Amino acid sequence: MLHLTTGRVGCLLSKQAVVALTGSGARMSSHGHHEVSDSVDMSQPMYWDRLDTPLPDRPWKDVLDSTDKSLKQKEKGPWTALSKEEKIALYRLKFNHTYPEMKRPSHEWKTVIGGMFIFFGITGLVVFWQGHYVYPPQPPTFDEEWQAKQLQRMLDMRTNPIEGLSSQWDYKNKQWK
Amino acid sequence: MFRPVVRLSTSGVRSLTRTRPCYSAPLASRCYSHAKVETDEEFDARWVTYFSKPDIDAWELKKGMNTLIGYDLVPEPKILDSALRACRRLNDLASAIRILEAVKDKSGPHKDIYPYLIQELQPTLIELGISTPEDLGMDIL
């Protein structure tokens, strides 16, 4: 007997597909499974809800009770005799989700964006803590006074006098042009 | 396909420098497939015939529908009519409704295709007593 555990199925397919194939499928569809495990028996025809494959290998509900059976009998007659509720019941016997239910939007994007921002936040905290506790003291060359003296020295030696720094300094009036 | 190769070898080395990557045989100067292209009418007829089989079984219906939905097209009403009648022969109303849902989904953003299909299939739907998903309130969540 071929068995596929939920875990292994999970790495191959998305979580939603796994739920569709295993969770509500194998366990709750009264398939007559006598096993307690979560594994899907891959040697049996499977049920699936797929937009691109409308008719799966087996119906959703395999094991029918007497009301279902009598409904199936009625299905053999003219369908004009069936009420709307009976038609819906027949559909639900054969299929789990309708197409709109298959296509329903999930709230997964909120989890994704939220998780992203949480990680940005944690990273921000780590960076801040790091700046405070890990970085060595700032070199003296960053001090205001040092920077001012550095700039004065650069102007005194006429750094980039044609197009660059010194060209912007008005030496006569001791200010920027 | 082998004829151009034979011509190349007999005409000598000189012609090698002059030939294009696809051998310049007088018959086929382009490397297109020579398979016959099926027309739309032939495609439709083939599928109508497939679903019209009187003793079609459930597997064949499933296989046919799943294959048809796999194609990059929305099936013509006549194919769907044939498929719905096959569902009737198999006493399978649920699959009939599923087929209607599937073709609505196949239409994608083109919202005018499905109403057209329903309009064309209306006589069949009434005759067989198939309710559309909209009638049953199954087109909304």
mmCIF file of C-alpha atoms in Angstrom:
data_model
loop_
_atom_site.group_PDB
_atom_site.id
_atom_site.type_symbol
_atom_site.label_atom_id
_atom_site.label_comp_id
_atom_site.label_asym_id
_atom_site.label_seq_id
_atom_site.Cartn_x
_atom_site.Cartn_y
_atom_site.Cartn_z
ATOM 1 C CA MET A 1 0.000 0.000 0.000
ATOM 2 C CA LEU A 2 1.373 3.345 -0.956
ATOM 3 C CA HIS A 3 1.277 5.878 1.800
ATOM 4 C CA LEU A 4 2.178 9.494 1.708
ATOM 5 C CA THR A 5 2.447 11.267 5.030
ATOM 6 C CA THR A 6 1.116 14.753 5.409
ATOM 7 C CA GLY A 7 4.619 16.044 5.991
ATOM 8 C CA ARG A 8 6.001 14.774 2.735
ATOM 9 C CA VAL A 9 2.940 15.922 0.832
ATOM 10 C CA GLY A 10 3.419 19.285 2.469
ATOM 11 C CA CYS A 11 6.835 19.831 0.971
ATOM 12 C CA LEU A 12 5.602 19.007 -2.493
ATOM 13 C CA LEU A 13 2.406 20.983 -2.496
ATOM 14 C CA SER A 14 1.191 24.151 -0.848
ATOM 15 C CA LYS A 15 -0.504 23.959 2.490
ATOM 16 C CA GLN A 16 -3.935 24.601 0.989
ATOM 17 C CA ALA A 17 -3.595 21.736 -1.441
ATOM 18 C CA VAL A 18 -2.538 19.445 1.367
ATOM 19 C CA VAL A 19 -5.616 20.376 3.371
ATOM 20 C CA ALA A 20 -7.779 19.772 0.329
ATOM 21 C CA LEU A 21 -6.242 16.411 -0.398
ATOM 22 C CA THR A 22 -5.676 15.067 3.069
ATOM 23 C CA GLY A 23 -7.213 16.881 6.020
ATOM 24 C CA SER A 24 -10.822 17.313 5.144
ATOM 25 C CA GLY A 25 -10.556 14.796 2.327
ATOM 26 C CA ALA A 26 -9.187 11.554 3.637
ATOM 27 C CA ARG A 27 -10.476 11.901 7.126
ATOM 28 C CA MET A 28 -13.875 13.511 6.976
ATOM 29 C CA SER A 29 -15.255 12.173 3.739
ATOM 30 C CA SER A 30 -16.364 8.911 5.362
ATOM 31 C CA HIS A 31 -14.174 7.042 2.928
ATOM 32 C CA GLY A 32 -14.196 3.972 5.129
ATOM 33 C CA HIS A 33 -10.604 4.481 6.241
ATOM 34 C CA HIS A 34 -9.870 2.495 9.343
ATOM 35 C CA GLU A 35 -6.455 4.036 9.869
ATOM 36 C CA VAL A 36 -5.838 6.687 12.452
ATOM 37 C CA SER A 37 -2.799 8.166 10.693
ATOM 38 C CA ASP A 38 -2.811 11.321 8.595
ATOM 39 C CA SER A 39 -1.375 9.623 5.539
ATOM 40 C CA VAL A 40 -3.073 9.576 2.150
ATOM 41 C CA ASP A 41 -3.385 6.183 0.485
ATOM 42 C CA MET A 42 -1.944 6.951 -2.952
ATOM 43 C CA SER A 43 -2.934 3.576 -4.380
ATOM 44 C CA GLN A 44 -6.622 4.493 -4.245
ATOM 45 C CA PRO A 45 -8.411 6.948 -6.533
ATOM 46 C CA MET A 46 -8.090 10.393 -5.021
ATOM 47 C CA TYR A 47 -10.426 13.305 -4.672
ATOM 48 C CA TRP A 48 -9.236 16.805 -5.489
ATOM 49 C CA ASP A 49 -10.621 20.295 -5.899
ATOM 50 C CA ARG A 50 -8.788 21.782 -8.861
ATOM 51 C CA LEU A 51 -9.868 24.550 -11.188
ATOM 52 C CA ASP A 52 -8.115 22.947 -14.156
ATOM 53 C CA THR A 53 -9.347 19.395 -13.481
ATOM 54 C CA PRO A 54 -13.058 19.606 -12.776
ATOM 55 C CA LEU A 55 -13.876 15.914 -12.385
ATOM 56 C CA PRO A 56 -11.740 14.044 -9.836
ATOM 57 C CA ASP A 57 -11.186 10.287 -9.758
ATOM 58 C CA ARG A 58 -13.667 9.647 -7.008
ATOM 59 C CA PRO A 59 -16.670 11.422 -5.543
ATOM 60 C CA TRP A 60 -16.314 13.415 -2.354
ATOM 61 C CA LYS A 61 -18.628 11.197 -0.348
ATOM 62 C CA ASP A 62 -18.063 7.533 -1.036
ATOM 63 C CA VAL A 63 -19.988 6.017 1.793
ATOM 64 C CA LEU A 64 -23.631 6.964 1.370
ATOM 65 C CA ASP A 65 -26.309 6.642 3.971
ATOM 66 C CA SER A 66 -29.873 5.682 3.129
ATOM 67 C CA THR A 67 -31.072 9.236 2.369
ATOM 68 C CA ASP A 68 -28.129 9.731 0.034
ATOM 69 C CA LYS A 69 -28.811 6.426 -1.631
ATOM 70 C CA SER A 70 -32.470 7.259 -2.207
ATOM 71 C CA LEU A 71 -31.427 10.606 -3.637
ATOM 72 C CA LYS A 72 -29.041 8.872 -5.993
ATOM 73 C CA GLN A 73 -31.911 6.640 -7.063
ATOM 74 C CA LYS A 74 -34.019 9.700 -7.783
ATOM 75 C CA GLU A 75 -31.139 11.064 -9.831
ATOM 76 C CA LYS A 76 -31.658 8.218 -12.281
ATOM 77 C CA GLY A 77 -35.058 9.637 -13.140
ATOM 78 C CA PRO A 78 -35.802 12.987 -14.802
ATOM 79 C CA TRP A 79 -33.842 15.788 -13.223
ATOM 80 C CA THR A 80 -36.787 18.129 -13.657
ATOM 81 C CA ALA A 81 -38.354 16.243 -10.736
ATOM 82 C CA LEU A 82 -35.515 17.253 -8.393
ATOM 83 C CA SER A 83 -35.867 20.273 -6.165
ATOM 84 C CA LYS A 84 -33.111 22.872 -5.881
ATOM 85 C CA GLU A 85 -32.094 21.551 -2.468
ATOM 86 C CA GLU A 86 -31.852 18.027 -3.852
ATOM 87 C CA LYS A 87 -29.694 19.225 -6.733
ATOM 88 C CA ILE A 88 -27.425 21.062 -4.323
ATOM 89 C CA ALA A 89 -27.286 17.943 -2.128
ATOM 90 C CA LEU A 90 -26.299 15.835 -5.131
ATOM 91 C CA TYR A 91 -23.566 18.294 -6.003
ATOM 92 C CA ARG A 92 -22.262 18.286 -2.438
ATOM 93 C CA LEU A 93 -22.220 14.487 -2.390
ATOM 94 C CA LYS A 94 -19.926 14.444 -5.386
ATOM 95 C CA PHE A 95 -17.853 17.549 -4.765
ATOM 96 C CA ASN A 96 -16.426 19.273 -1.738
ATOM 97 C CA HIS A 97 -15.886 22.858 -2.819
ATOM 98 C CA THR A 98 -17.642 24.774 -5.562
ATOM 99 C CA TYR A 99 -15.507 26.801 -7.937
ATOM 100 C CA PRO A 100 -16.112 30.079 -6.073
ATOM 101 C CA GLU A 101 -15.160 28.293 -2.850
ATOM 102 C CA MET A 102 -11.984 27.019 -4.455
ATOM 103 C CA LYS A 103 -11.165 30.517 -5.625
ATOM 104 C CA ARG A 104 -11.957 32.198 -2.337
ATOM 105 C CA PRO A 105 -9.274 34.681 -1.334
ATOM 106 C CA SER A 106 -7.186 33.784 1.668
ATOM 107 C CA HIS A 107 -5.821 36.090 4.315
ATOM 108 C CA GLU A 108 -2.337 34.727 3.823
ATOM 109 C CA TRP A 109 -1.004 38.006 2.420
ATOM 110 C CA LYS A 110 -1.612 39.686 5.761
ATOM 111 C CA THR A 111 0.518 37.062 7.491
ATOM 112 C CA VAL A 112 3.253 37.500 4.912
ATOM 113 C CA ILE A 113 3.368 41.317 5.056
ATOM 114 C CA GLY A 114 2.984 41.294 8.823
ATOM 115 C CA GLY A 115 5.797 38.799 9.203
ATOM 116 C CA MET A 116 7.955 40.885 6.894
ATOM 117 C CA PHE A 117 7.467 44.013 8.980
ATOM 118 C CA ILE A 118 8.090 42.120 12.193
ATOM 119 C CA PHE A 119 11.424 40.962 10.835
ATOM 120 C CA PHE A 120 12.258 44.474 9.667
ATOM 121 C CA GLY A 121 11.465 45.673 13.181
ATOM 122 C CA ILE A 122 13.601 43.035 14.860
ATOM 123 C CA THR A 123 16.416 43.837 12.482
ATOM 124 C CA GLY A 124 16.058 47.505 13.316
ATOM 125 C CA LEU A 125 16.313 46.758 17.009
ATOM 126 C CA VAL A 126 19.378 44.591 16.442
ATOM 127 C CA VAL A 127 21.037 47.339 14.389
ATOM 128 C CA PHE A 128 20.290 49.927 17.056
ATOM 129 C CA TRP A 129 21.571 47.716 19.890
ATOM 130 C CA GLN A 130 24.652 46.970 17.824
ATOM 131 C CA GLY A 131 25.312 50.634 17.245
ATOM 132 C CA HIS A 132 25.151 51.221 20.972
ATOM 133 C CA TYR A 133 26.942 48.190 22.395
ATOM 134 C CA VAL A 134 29.114 46.724 19.680
ATOM 135 C CA TYR A 135 30.580 49.578 17.665
ATOM 136 C CA PRO A 136 33.923 50.954 18.910
ATOM 137 C CA PRO A 137 34.071 54.628 19.921
ATOM 138 C CA GLN A 138 33.787 57.018 16.984
ATOM 139 C CA PRO A 139 37.159 58.233 15.648
ATOM 140 C CA PRO A 140 38.068 61.842 16.581
ATOM 141 C CA THR A 141 37.986 62.797 12.924
ATOM 142 C CA PHE A 142 34.174 62.940 13.084
ATOM 143 C CA ASP A 143 34.071 65.672 15.740
ATOM 144 C CA GLU A 144 32.617 69.034 14.656
ATOM 145 C CA GLU A 145 35.785 70.871 15.579
ATOM 146 C CA TRP A 146 38.026 68.451 13.721
ATOM 147 C CA GLN A 147 35.798 68.608 10.625
ATOM 148 C CA ALA A 148 35.926 72.405 10.653
ATOM 149 C CA LYS A 149 39.703 72.419 10.914
ATOM 150 C CA GLN A 150 39.878 69.778 8.167
ATOM 151 C CA LEU A 151 37.782 71.900 5.850
ATOM 152 C CA GLN A 152 39.845 75.009 6.582
ATOM 153 C CA ARG A 153 43.024 73.056 5.778
ATOM 154 C CA MET A 154 41.542 71.867 2.499
ATOM 155 C CA LEU A 155 40.642 75.401 1.523
ATOM 156 C CA ASP A 156 44.043 76.678 2.547
ATOM 157 C CA MET A 157 45.764 74.219 0.233
ATOM 158 C CA ARG A 158 43.338 75.114 -2.573
ATOM 159 C CA THR A 159 41.863 71.613 -3.043
ATOM 160 C CA ASN A 160 40.150 71.303 -6.449
ATOM 161 C CA PRO A 161 40.410 75.020 -7.191
ATOM 162 C CA ILE A 162 38.976 74.932 -10.711
ATOM 163 C CA GLU A 163 35.718 73.026 -10.520
ATOM 164 C CA GLY A 164 35.602 71.561 -7.008
ATOM 165 C CA LEU A 165 35.722 72.647 -3.381
ATOM 166 C CA SER A 166 37.986 75.671 -3.462
ATOM 167 C CA SER A 167 36.264 77.089 -6.528
ATOM 168 C CA GLN A 168 33.123 77.458 -4.431
ATOM 169 C CA TRP A 169 34.867 79.432 -1.694
ATOM 170 C CA ASP A 170 35.124 83.152 -1.938
ATOM 171 C CA TYR A 171 38.594 83.795 -0.498
ATOM 172 C CA LYS A 172 38.188 87.549 -0.446
ATOM 173 C CA ASN A 173 35.023 87.644 1.637
ATOM 174 C CA LYS A 174 35.781 84.403 3.527
ATOM 175 C CA GLN A 175 32.435 82.750 2.678
ATOM 176 C CA TRP A 176 30.877 80.350 0.254
ATOM 177 C CA LYS A 177 30.035 81.745 -3.139
ATOM 178 C CA MET B 1 13.022 15.681 -44.815
ATOM 179 C CA PHE B 2 16.033 13.662 -45.957
ATOM 180 C CA ARG B 3 15.875 14.746 -49.588
ATOM 181 C CA PRO B 4 17.577 18.148 -49.054
ATOM 182 C CA VAL B 5 20.466 16.392 -47.295
ATOM 183 C CA VAL B 6 21.023 14.118 -50.287
ATOM 184 C CA ARG B 7 21.042 17.063 -52.645
ATOM 185 C CA LEU B 8 23.615 18.855 -50.510
ATOM 186 C CA SER B 9 26.062 15.964 -50.556
ATOM 187 C CA THR B 10 25.846 15.499 -54.319
ATOM 188 C CA SER B 11 26.269 19.159 -55.183
ATOM 189 C CA GLY B 12 29.687 19.297 -53.550
ATOM 190 C CA VAL B 13 31.505 21.459 -51.023
ATOM 191 C CA ARG B 14 30.998 24.692 -52.961
ATOM 192 C CA SER B 15 27.301 24.768 -52.203
ATOM 193 C CA LEU B 16 27.941 24.352 -48.461
ATOM 194 C CA THR B 17 29.135 27.927 -48.127
ATOM 195 C CA ARG B 18 26.118 29.240 -49.974
ATOM 196 C CA THR B 19 23.407 27.344 -48.146
ATOM 197 C CA ARG B 20 21.391 28.885 -45.345
ATOM 198 C CA PRO B 21 21.234 27.007 -42.033
ATOM 199 C CA CYS B 22 18.088 25.321 -43.350
ATOM 200 C CA TYR B 23 19.087 23.448 -46.501
ATOM 201 C CA SER B 24 17.779 25.191 -49.592
ATOM 202 C CA ALA B 25 15.829 22.369 -51.066
ATOM 203 C CA PRO B 26 13.337 23.451 -53.702
ATOM 204 C CA LEU B 27 10.505 21.700 -51.891
ATOM 205 C CA ALA B 28 10.658 23.078 -48.328
ATOM 206 C CA SER B 29 12.732 26.172 -47.727
ATOM 207 C CA ARG B 30 11.376 26.590 -44.203
ATOM 208 C CA CYS B 31 11.674 24.177 -41.310
ATOM 209 C CA TYR B 32 7.980 24.056 -40.430
ATOM 210 C CA SER B 33 6.281 20.893 -39.284
ATOM 211 C CA HIS B 34 4.430 19.077 -42.035
ATOM 212 C CA ALA B 35 1.688 17.872 -39.728
ATOM 213 C CA LYS B 36 -1.817 18.615 -40.877
ATOM 214 C CA VAL B 37 -3.449 21.374 -38.843
ATOM 215 C CA GLU B 38 -6.872 20.454 -37.485
ATOM 216 C CA THR B 39 -9.510 23.056 -38.215
ATOM 217 C CA ASP B 40 -11.828 24.363 -35.515
ATOM 218 C CA GLU B 41 -14.753 22.487 -37.049
ATOM 219 C CA GLU B 42 -12.815 19.214 -37.025
ATOM 220 C CA PHE B 43 -11.825 19.769 -33.408
ATOM 221 C CA ASP B 44 -15.419 20.478 -32.402
ATOM 222 C CA ALA B 45 -16.730 17.498 -34.352
ATOM 223 C CA ARG B 46 -14.187 15.198 -32.769
ATOM 224 C CA TRP B 47 -15.186 16.205 -29.270
ATOM 225 C CA VAL B 48 -18.911 16.111 -29.982
ATOM 226 C CA THR B 49 -18.443 12.583 -31.262
ATOM 227 C CA TYR B 50 -16.417 11.658 -28.197
ATOM 228 C CA PHE B 51 -19.140 12.681 -25.777
ATOM 229 C CA SER B 52 -21.908 11.337 -27.994
ATOM 230 C CA LYS B 53 -20.849 7.740 -27.466
ATOM 231 C CA PRO B 54 -24.065 6.061 -26.322
ATOM 232 C CA ASP B 55 -22.414 3.781 -23.760
ATOM 233 C CA ILE B 56 -19.842 6.294 -22.542
ATOM 234 C CA ASP B 57 -18.615 5.408 -19.075
ATOM 235 C CA ALA B 58 -17.835 7.612 -16.120
ATOM 236 C CA TRP B 59 -14.085 7.363 -16.629
ATOM 237 C CA GLU B 60 -14.350 8.448 -20.255
ATOM 238 C CA LEU B 61 -16.485 11.409 -19.268
ATOM 239 C CA LYS B 62 -13.975 12.424 -16.603
ATOM 240 C CA LYS B 63 -11.009 11.957 -18.912
ATOM 241 C CA GLY B 64 -12.704 13.842 -21.703
ATOM 242 C CA MET B 65 -13.759 16.763 -19.559
ATOM 243 C CA ASN B 66 -10.442 17.068 -17.763
ATOM 244 C CA THR B 67 -8.572 16.996 -21.070
ATOM 245 C CA LEU B 68 -10.942 19.496 -22.666
ATOM 246 C CA ILE B 69 -10.605 21.907 -19.778
ATOM 247 C CA GLY B 70 -6.846 21.530 -20.031
ATOM 248 C CA TYR B 71 -6.872 23.069 -23.519
ATOM 249 C CA ASP B 72 -6.353 26.779 -24.028
ATOM 250 C CA LEU B 73 -9.916 27.420 -25.176
ATOM 251 C CA VAL B 74 -13.498 27.565 -24.021
ATOM 252 C CA PRO B 75 -15.436 24.671 -25.573
ATOM 253 C CA GLU B 76 -18.164 25.426 -28.078
ATOM 254 C CA PRO B 77 -21.758 25.057 -26.905
ATOM 255 C CA LYS B 78 -22.227 21.989 -29.070
ATOM 256 C CA ILE B 79 -19.402 20.166 -27.300
ATOM 257 C CA LEU B 80 -20.832 21.115 -23.920
ATOM 258 C CA ASP B 81 -24.266 20.020 -25.045
ATOM 259 C CA SER B 82 -22.839 16.626 -25.948
ATOM 260 C CA ALA B 83 -21.044 16.416 -22.601
ATOM 261 C CA LEU B 84 -24.160 17.346 -20.650
ATOM 262 C CA ARG B 85 -26.124 14.672 -22.442
ATOM 263 C CA ALA B 86 -23.374 12.211 -21.559
ATOM 264 C CA CYS B 87 -23.848 13.230 -17.916
ATOM 265 C CA ARG B 88 -27.550 12.513 -18.322
ATOM 266 C CA ARG B 89 -26.833 9.043 -19.672
ATOM 267 C CA LEU B 90 -24.596 8.460 -16.669
ATOM 268 C CA ASN B 91 -27.241 9.824 -14.250
ATOM 269 C CA ASP B 92 -24.724 12.376 -12.998
ATOM 270 C CA LEU B 93 -26.274 15.773 -12.350
ATOM 271 C CA ALA B 94 -23.424 16.935 -10.129
ATOM 272 C CA SER B 95 -20.886 16.560 -12.933
ATOM 273 C CA ALA B 96 -23.168 18.481 -15.279
ATOM 274 C CA ILE B 97 -23.225 21.427 -12.887
ATOM 275 C CA ARG B 98 -19.455 21.078 -12.389
ATOM 276 C CA ILE B 99 -18.938 21.305 -16.144
ATOM 277 C CA LEU B 100 -20.843 24.587 -16.251
ATOM 278 C CA GLU B 101 -18.738 25.945 -13.399
ATOM 279 C CA ALA B 102 -15.569 24.835 -15.146
ATOM 280 C CA VAL B 103 -16.336 26.595 -18.426
ATOM 281 C CA LYS B 104 -17.261 29.752 -16.567
ATOM 282 C CA ASP B 105 -13.848 29.627 -14.939
ATOM 283 C CA LYS B 106 -12.181 28.896 -18.291
ATOM 284 C CA SER B 107 -13.569 32.132 -19.708
ATOM 285 C CA GLY B 108 -11.332 33.984 -17.285
ATOM 286 C CA PRO B 109 -11.630 37.754 -17.617
ATOM 287 C CA HIS B 110 -13.994 37.514 -20.623
ATOM 288 C CA LYS B 111 -17.244 37.841 -18.753
ATOM 289 C CA ASP B 112 -19.432 37.695 -21.846
ATOM 290 C CA ILE B 113 -18.548 34.119 -22.850
ATOM 291 C CA TYR B 114 -20.404 32.294 -20.086
ATOM 292 C CA PRO B 115 -23.745 34.072 -20.547
ATOM 293 C CA TYR B 116 -23.477 33.299 -24.262
ATOM 294 C CA LEU B 117 -22.858 29.621 -23.529
ATOM 295 C CA ILE B 118 -25.797 29.461 -21.138
ATOM 296 C CA GLN B 119 -27.975 31.180 -23.712
ATOM 297 C CA GLU B 120 -27.000 28.641 -26.345
ATOM 298 C CA LEU B 121 -27.394 25.719 -23.961
ATOM 299 C CA GLN B 122 -30.718 26.907 -22.542
ATOM 300 C CA PRO B 123 -32.869 24.437 -24.558
ATOM 301 C CA THR B 124 -30.697 21.545 -23.402
ATOM 302 C CA LEU B 125 -30.627 22.751 -19.807
ATOM 303 C CA ILE B 126 -34.400 23.013 -19.737
ATOM 304 C CA GLU B 127 -34.878 19.671 -21.479
ATOM 305 C CA LEU B 128 -32.578 17.785 -19.147
ATOM 306 C CA GLY B 129 -33.550 19.749 -16.063
ATOM 307 C CA ILE B 130 -30.008 20.920 -15.315
ATOM 308 C CA SER B 131 -29.932 23.995 -13.084
ATOM 309 C CA THR B 132 -27.074 26.405 -13.543
ATOM 310 C CA PRO B 133 -24.841 27.190 -10.555
ATOM 311 C CA GLU B 134 -26.459 30.632 -10.500
ATOM 312 C CA ASP B 135 -29.950 29.100 -10.156
ATOM 313 C CA LEU B 136 -28.773 27.068 -7.191
ATOM 314 C CA GLY B 137 -27.011 30.009 -5.578
ATOM 315 C CA MET B 138 -23.663 28.273 -5.890
ATOM 316 C CA ASP B 139 -21.963 31.021 -7.856
ATOM 317 C CA ILE B 140 -21.359 33.075 -4.719
ATOM 318 C CA LEU B 141 -19.439 32.137 -1.631
#
